[in-house]
Amino acid sequence: MDLKRAIDLAQKQTPLALSAAEAEYMVQEALAAQSRISSRKPVLGGFSWQFVPMLFCSAALLFWWLWPTAPVSEMAGQRPAFDLASRVAPPASALASRLQLPNGDEIAASPGVHFRLVEANANSRAIDLSSGDMLFSVKPLKGDQSFVVTAPGLRVRVTGTVFSVHASAAATVVRVYEGAVEVLMNGNTHNVSAGQQINSDGLRVQREPDALSSVADEFVAARAAWKSQSEETKAAPARQEVSQTRARRATDPTKGTKPVAGRKQRTEVSMPAESPMPEAELTALQPTTPEHAGEADALRQGQRLLAQGRFAEAAELGRIESLPILRGDALRAQGKHRAAVAAYQQSTSMLGTYLAARIILSELSQPLEALNLLSNSPAIGVGSPIRERALALQMQAAVQASQPSKAEKIARSYLKLFPEGGANAFANQVLAP
Amino acid sequence: MAQARLVSLVEPQHLLRDLLPKLRTWLLRYLGPCAVLDDVVQDALIEISRSLSSFRGDSSIDTFAYRIAIRVASRALKKQSRRVAVLRLVPAAPDTIDPHLQLANRELLRQLYDALDGLPHKQRSVFVLCDIEEHSPTEAAAILNCKAATVRSQLRRARNHLARTLGDSNVTWKEVE
């Protein structure tokens, strides 16, 4: 087709001629229409109906902004009250939505948090946090109860503590305000104490303030009040029972001795069997420096559990808080001697070695093993705070292992170092012809 | 501003009377042969008479009227108000005495405006202004209220589309400045 020619034809086309009357009619009609339009009264004082959809959209947006967000309502199980005031001036802590579970646990969530309540029953509570900040105040768990928070890259097991979890695309951070939590990430377990925080890369630093710090402080204060109240109501009868038990032991001559039969012995000797070790001794030897303040708290809590006879909980607490001596005491009280020895030997302190050797000797009746353990231990070295006890135990082990020369050597050292020691009589018996 | 003062002095009916023939020619070239041409012209006249009070004199009154006419024509095309061409209304060109040639010319025009119907309104306006009305890109840009570069690019696209649609790849287009 010839496009150029078509364009020429289009240029040359002219409309049909109008008569003068027709042209005048069209002009007058246009002017009349214009005057009709300009004389039309405005509807509703000039209100333009074109703005109606815009107004409707604005109202919908305002309503959507003012209405509470969906995840919070899912958490609470009911729609929160319509609160305009908190939306207008939103301080960070005021925007945190709080929820109290039936067992007294408290949860606070920052706005826009996304999480899923995986499990929520009397024994097991599990929360899957996708993004946002959540703060948990969990009452101490009993028996097989568990409280687990899963966030991107890590998993937090709780025993009874106040902690927060921040999850975002960049990192996941666990902050502990009170007690301690066990964080599982990349196949490793990290125990994070109060005042510390750990992120999903495994970096552990001093806790930094976050959006929910003020709420956390309230939770900690509430827990302190709850603890003092529960201690007054629960600990008093337990302490009374323990003191009664100790009084019965002190007056009962059959308790505290363990006869060793079927072994060659030169002398009938016995060491007092103390179970568990005196609290004063434990607290003196456990770390109580400020950076281990969380451990000291956990240790005191564990001792309370031992005094109340809640050995399983104490053992679990010792495992989670990395307190092997507490765990060993709890296992020993449960009669699990071999497990107690293993727990004691996990301790890097000389007290752990001493306690392990004591169980091996008295409960497992393996004096040779106890002797070897003590011989290589710093517990009998110079400067050891438990040197006197360790030497006495080593001497007893040597006697029971039928190694008289070694026993005599230890007895001489003992008498020389501790002329006023509690095992002097036993040392003299060893050295007697 | 002088233009605006001049327009304010002239009676509107005189102005519309002068504009009417031009409007009919412009709109015929824009829409092609159609039965509703005078309806669109009437709409354009009403729109111009309404807008005269807002004329600021930034351009000539013809450019102002042309701009309104194109807007009204585009609106009419969007409403699909353009009906099937009634070719009887189109007078034969003076040199077309041969009835076969006259029929061929009408067929050519029909094909051209059918192809223009397939163009976006902006490209159609640019093509009509630059290649049928023979305005420069700058003048077309003033009428369409856009940049001259936009006019050039739109014109290039319209030409390519028409050449492709009508199967005339050898056409030589007029150079645009």
PDB file of C-alpha atoms in Angstrom, chain A residues 7-163:
ATOM      1  CA  ILE A   7      -1.390  10.743   3.671  1.00  0.00           C
ATOM      2  CA  ASP A   8      -1.742  13.085   0.675  1.00  0.00           C
ATOM      3  CA  LEU A   9      -5.397  12.125   0.380  1.00  0.00           C
ATOM      4  CA  ALA A  10      -5.916  12.717   4.094  1.00  0.00           C
ATOM      5  CA  GLN A  11      -4.385  16.165   3.726  1.00  0.00           C
ATOM      6  CA  LYS A  12      -6.590  17.015   0.809  1.00  0.00           C
ATOM      7  CA  GLN A  13      -9.868  15.851   2.327  1.00  0.00           C
ATOM      8  CA  THR A  14     -12.235  18.656   3.205  1.00  0.00           C
ATOM      9  CA  PRO A  15     -15.510  18.513   5.087  1.00  0.00           C
ATOM     10  CA  LEU A  16     -18.844  19.038   3.448  1.00  0.00           C
ATOM     11  CA  ALA A  17     -19.599  22.694   3.221  1.00  0.00           C
ATOM     12  CA  LEU A  18     -21.913  24.158   5.848  1.00  0.00           C
ATOM     13  CA  SER A  19     -24.479  26.736   5.011  1.00  0.00           C
ATOM     14  CA  ALA A  20     -24.276  30.059   6.879  1.00  0.00           C
ATOM     15  CA  ALA A  21     -27.464  29.248   8.772  1.00  0.00           C
ATOM     16  CA  GLU A  22     -26.069  25.889   9.897  1.00  0.00           C
ATOM     17  CA  ALA A  23     -22.829  27.488  11.052  1.00  0.00           C
ATOM     18  CA  GLU A  24     -24.692  30.226  12.932  1.00  0.00           C
ATOM     19  CA  TYR A  25     -26.915  27.586  14.535  1.00  0.00           C
ATOM     20  CA  MET A  26     -23.843  25.640  15.765  1.00  0.00           C
ATOM     21  CA  VAL A  27     -22.233  28.773  17.243  1.00  0.00           C
ATOM     22  CA  GLN A  28     -25.392  29.902  18.977  1.00  0.00           C
ATOM     23  CA  GLU A  29     -25.971  26.415  20.290  1.00  0.00           C
ATOM     24  CA  ALA A  30     -22.448  26.362  21.757  1.00  0.00           C
ATOM     25  CA  LEU A  31     -22.935  29.726  23.439  1.00  0.00           C
ATOM     26  CA  ALA A  32     -26.337  28.709  24.811  1.00  0.00           C
ATOM     27  CA  ALA A  33     -24.902  25.469  26.192  1.00  0.00           C
ATOM     28  CA  GLN A  34     -22.075  27.375  27.807  1.00  0.00           C
ATOM     29  CA  SER A  35     -24.529  29.790  29.472  1.00  0.00           C
ATOM     30  CA  ARG A  36     -26.686  26.853  30.667  1.00  0.00           C
ATOM     31  CA  ILE A  37     -23.658  25.207  32.236  1.00  0.00           C
ATOM     32  CA  SER A  38     -22.447  28.397  33.941  1.00  0.00           C
ATOM     33  CA  SER A  39     -25.919  29.167  35.341  1.00  0.00           C
ATOM     34  CA  ARG A  40     -26.300  25.680  36.853  1.00  0.00           C
ATOM     35  CA  LYS A  41     -26.467  25.805  40.635  1.00  0.00           C
ATOM     36  CA  PRO A  42     -23.745  23.896  42.391  1.00  0.00           C
ATOM     37  CA  VAL A  43     -24.904  20.775  44.221  1.00  0.00           C
ATOM     38  CA  LEU A  44     -24.331  20.798  48.002  1.00  0.00           C
ATOM     39  CA  GLY A  45     -22.603  24.160  47.920  1.00  0.00           C
ATOM     40  CA  GLY A  46     -20.030  23.177  45.374  1.00  0.00           C
ATOM     41  CA  PHE A  47     -19.377  19.693  46.770  1.00  0.00           C
ATOM     42  CA  SER A  48     -17.839  17.562  44.107  1.00  0.00           C
ATOM     43  CA  TRP A  49     -18.956  13.953  44.058  1.00  0.00           C
ATOM     44  CA  GLN A  50     -15.590  13.035  42.553  1.00  0.00           C
ATOM     45  CA  PHE A  51     -14.148  13.252  46.055  1.00  0.00           C
ATOM     46  CA  VAL A  52     -16.475  10.607  47.464  1.00  0.00           C
ATOM     47  CA  PRO A  53     -14.252   7.602  46.581  1.00  0.00           C
ATOM     48  CA  MET A  54     -11.223   9.463  47.912  1.00  0.00           C
ATOM     49  CA  LEU A  55     -12.984  10.195  51.189  1.00  0.00           C
ATOM     50  CA  PHE A  56     -14.082   6.587  51.468  1.00  0.00           C
ATOM     51  CA  CYS A  57     -10.529   5.309  50.903  1.00  0.00           C
ATOM     52  CA  SER A  58      -9.155   7.759  53.492  1.00  0.00           C
ATOM     53  CA  ALA A  59     -11.711   6.611  56.052  1.00  0.00           C
ATOM     54  CA  ALA A  60     -10.849   2.968  55.363  1.00  0.00           C
ATOM     55  CA  LEU A  61      -7.121   3.653  55.769  1.00  0.00           C
ATOM     56  CA  LEU A  62      -7.694   5.515  59.035  1.00  0.00           C
ATOM     57  CA  PHE A  63      -9.833   2.686  60.343  1.00  0.00           C
ATOM     58  CA  TRP A  64      -7.224   0.096  59.365  1.00  0.00           C
ATOM     59  CA  TRP A  65      -4.465   2.085  61.082  1.00  0.00           C
ATOM     60  CA  LEU A  66      -6.420   2.535  64.270  1.00  0.00           C
ATOM     61  CA  TRP A  67      -7.525  -1.082  64.561  1.00  0.00           C
ATOM     62  CA  PRO A  68      -5.232  -3.372  66.577  1.00  0.00           C
ATOM     63  CA  THR A  69      -2.903  -5.621  64.645  1.00  0.00           C
ATOM     64  CA  ALA A  70      -3.830  -9.220  63.990  1.00  0.00           C
ATOM     65  CA  PRO A  71      -0.996 -11.182  65.695  1.00  0.00           C
ATOM     66  CA  VAL A  72      -1.674  -9.617  69.073  1.00  0.00           C
ATOM     67  CA  SER A  73      -5.300 -10.583  68.870  1.00  0.00           C
ATOM     68  CA  GLU A  74      -4.272 -14.123  67.960  1.00  0.00           C
ATOM     69  CA  MET A  75      -2.043 -14.246  71.010  1.00  0.00           C
ATOM     70  CA  ALA A  76      -4.659 -13.019  73.386  1.00  0.00           C
ATOM     71  CA  GLY A  77      -7.373 -15.175  71.921  1.00  0.00           C
ATOM     72  CA  GLN A  78      -9.685 -12.199  71.919  1.00  0.00           C
ATOM     73  CA  ARG A  79      -9.742  -8.841  70.249  1.00  0.00           C
ATOM     74  CA  PRO A  80      -8.035  -6.181  72.345  1.00  0.00           C
ATOM     75  CA  ALA A  81      -9.971  -3.102  73.276  1.00  0.00           C
ATOM     76  CA  PHE A  82     -10.010  -0.235  70.829  1.00  0.00           C
ATOM     77  CA  ASP A  83      -7.453   2.104  72.328  1.00  0.00           C
ATOM     78  CA  LEU A  84      -7.098   5.379  70.468  1.00  0.00           C
ATOM     79  CA  ALA A  85      -4.923   7.073  73.088  1.00  0.00           C
ATOM     80  CA  SER A  86      -2.116   4.538  72.857  1.00  0.00           C
ATOM     81  CA  ARG A  87      -2.112   4.913  69.076  1.00  0.00           C
ATOM     82  CA  VAL A  88      -1.822   8.664  69.068  1.00  0.00           C
ATOM     83  CA  ALA A  89       1.234   8.923  71.320  1.00  0.00           C
ATOM     84  CA  PRO A  90       3.004   5.596  71.226  1.00  0.00           C
ATOM     85  CA  PRO A  91       5.923   5.240  73.673  1.00  0.00           C
ATOM     86  CA  ALA A  92       7.843   2.039  72.984  1.00  0.00           C
ATOM     87  CA  SER A  93       6.982   0.259  76.216  1.00  0.00           C
ATOM     88  CA  ALA A  94       3.360   1.389  76.200  1.00  0.00           C
ATOM     89  CA  LEU A  95       2.825  -0.279  72.850  1.00  0.00           C
ATOM     90  CA  ALA A  96       3.953  -3.653  74.165  1.00  0.00           C
ATOM     91  CA  SER A  97       0.986  -5.965  74.449  1.00  0.00           C
ATOM     92  CA  ARG A  98       0.953  -8.162  77.526  1.00  0.00           C
ATOM     93  CA  LEU A  99      -0.579 -11.496  78.176  1.00  0.00           C
ATOM     94  CA  GLN A 100      -0.761 -13.495  81.376  1.00  0.00           C
ATOM     95  CA  LEU A 101      -1.037 -17.243  81.052  1.00  0.00           C
ATOM     96  CA  PRO A 102      -3.193 -19.199  83.506  1.00  0.00           C
ATOM     97  CA  ASN A 103      -0.151 -20.520  85.425  1.00  0.00           C
ATOM     98  CA  GLY A 104       1.154 -16.984  86.072  1.00  0.00           C
ATOM     99  CA  ASP A 105       3.674 -16.747  83.239  1.00  0.00           C
ATOM    100  CA  GLU A 106       3.717 -13.350  81.584  1.00  0.00           C
ATOM    101  CA  ILE A 107       4.459 -12.537  77.971  1.00  0.00           C
ATOM    102  CA  ALA A 108       4.956  -9.097  76.417  1.00  0.00           C
ATOM    103  CA  ALA A 109       5.149  -8.519  72.677  1.00  0.00           C
ATOM    104  CA  SER A 110       6.228  -5.479  70.721  1.00  0.00           C
ATOM    105  CA  PRO A 111       3.964  -4.126  67.968  1.00  0.00           C
ATOM    106  CA  GLY A 112       4.190  -5.979  64.686  1.00  0.00           C
ATOM    107  CA  VAL A 113       5.490  -9.166  66.254  1.00  0.00           C
ATOM    108  CA  HIS A 114       4.786 -12.389  64.391  1.00  0.00           C
ATOM    109  CA  PHE A 115       4.688 -15.590  66.351  1.00  0.00           C
ATOM    110  CA  ARG A 116       2.787 -18.838  66.656  1.00  0.00           C
ATOM    111  CA  LEU A 117       1.682 -20.536  69.830  1.00  0.00           C
ATOM    112  CA  VAL A 118       2.699 -24.081  68.922  1.00  0.00           C
ATOM    113  CA  GLU A 119       1.764 -25.733  72.167  1.00  0.00           C
ATOM    114  CA  ALA A 120       0.153 -24.481  75.335  1.00  0.00           C
ATOM    115  CA  ASN A 121      -0.827 -26.959  77.985  1.00  0.00           C
ATOM    116  CA  ALA A 122      -0.020 -27.512  81.623  1.00  0.00           C
ATOM    117  CA  ASN A 123       3.253 -29.359  80.989  1.00  0.00           C
ATOM    118  CA  SER A 124       4.506 -27.993  77.728  1.00  0.00           C
ATOM    119  CA  ARG A 125       4.477 -24.544  76.205  1.00  0.00           C
ATOM    120  CA  ALA A 126       6.144 -23.830  72.877  1.00  0.00           C
ATOM    121  CA  ILE A 127       6.258 -20.593  70.927  1.00  0.00           C
ATOM    122  CA  ASP A 128       7.577 -20.130  67.421  1.00  0.00           C
ATOM    123  CA  LEU A 129       8.749 -16.519  66.960  1.00  0.00           C
ATOM    124  CA  SER A 130       9.190 -15.341  63.364  1.00  0.00           C
ATOM    125  CA  SER A 131       9.950 -11.652  63.820  1.00  0.00           C
ATOM    126  CA  GLY A 132       9.714  -8.898  66.419  1.00  0.00           C
ATOM    127  CA  ASP A 133      10.492  -8.651  70.126  1.00  0.00           C
ATOM    128  CA  MET A 134       8.945 -10.837  72.791  1.00  0.00           C
ATOM    129  CA  LEU A 135       9.597 -10.853  76.516  1.00  0.00           C
ATOM    130  CA  PHE A 136       8.897 -13.844  78.728  1.00  0.00           C
ATOM    131  CA  SER A 137       8.622 -14.114  82.484  1.00  0.00           C
ATOM    132  CA  VAL A 138       8.397 -17.804  83.246  1.00  0.00           C
ATOM    133  CA  LYS A 139       7.729 -19.228  86.682  1.00  0.00           C
ATOM    134  CA  PRO A 140      10.096 -22.008  87.771  1.00  0.00           C
ATOM    135  CA  LEU A 141       9.106 -25.216  86.014  1.00  0.00           C
ATOM    136  CA  LYS A 142       8.335 -28.421  87.861  1.00  0.00           C
ATOM    137  CA  GLY A 143       9.240 -31.966  86.912  1.00  0.00           C
ATOM    138  CA  ASP A 144       8.817 -32.588  83.197  1.00  0.00           C
ATOM    139  CA  GLN A 145       7.372 -29.199  82.407  1.00  0.00           C
ATOM    140  CA  SER A 146       9.004 -27.358  79.559  1.00  0.00           C
ATOM    141  CA  PHE A 147       8.890 -23.906  78.039  1.00  0.00           C
ATOM    142  CA  VAL A 148      10.565 -23.625  74.654  1.00  0.00           C
ATOM    143  CA  VAL A 149      10.885 -20.599  72.383  1.00  0.00           C
ATOM    144  CA  THR A 150      12.021 -21.202  68.828  1.00  0.00           C
ATOM    145  CA  ALA A 151      13.353 -18.271  66.795  1.00  0.00           C
ATOM    146  CA  PRO A 152      15.219 -18.181  63.477  1.00  0.00           C
ATOM    147  CA  GLY A 153      18.573 -19.867  64.043  1.00  0.00           C
ATOM    148  CA  LEU A 154      18.156 -20.866  67.664  1.00  0.00           C
ATOM    149  CA  ARG A 155      16.023 -22.535  70.301  1.00  0.00           C
ATOM    150  CA  VAL A 156      15.676 -21.403  73.904  1.00  0.00           C
ATOM    151  CA  ARG A 157      14.876 -23.746  76.785  1.00  0.00           C
ATOM    152  CA  VAL A 158      13.684 -22.141  79.949  1.00  0.00           C
ATOM    153  CA  THR A 159      13.639 -23.242  83.556  1.00  0.00           C
ATOM    154  CA  GLY A 160      12.268 -20.152  85.222  1.00  0.00           C
ATOM    155  CA  THR A 161      13.533 -16.797  84.232  1.00  0.00           C
ATOM    156  CA  VAL A 162      12.904 -13.438  82.577  1.00  0.00           C
ATOM    157  CA  PHE A 163      14.287 -13.140  79.089  1.00  0.00           C
TER     158      PHE A 163
END
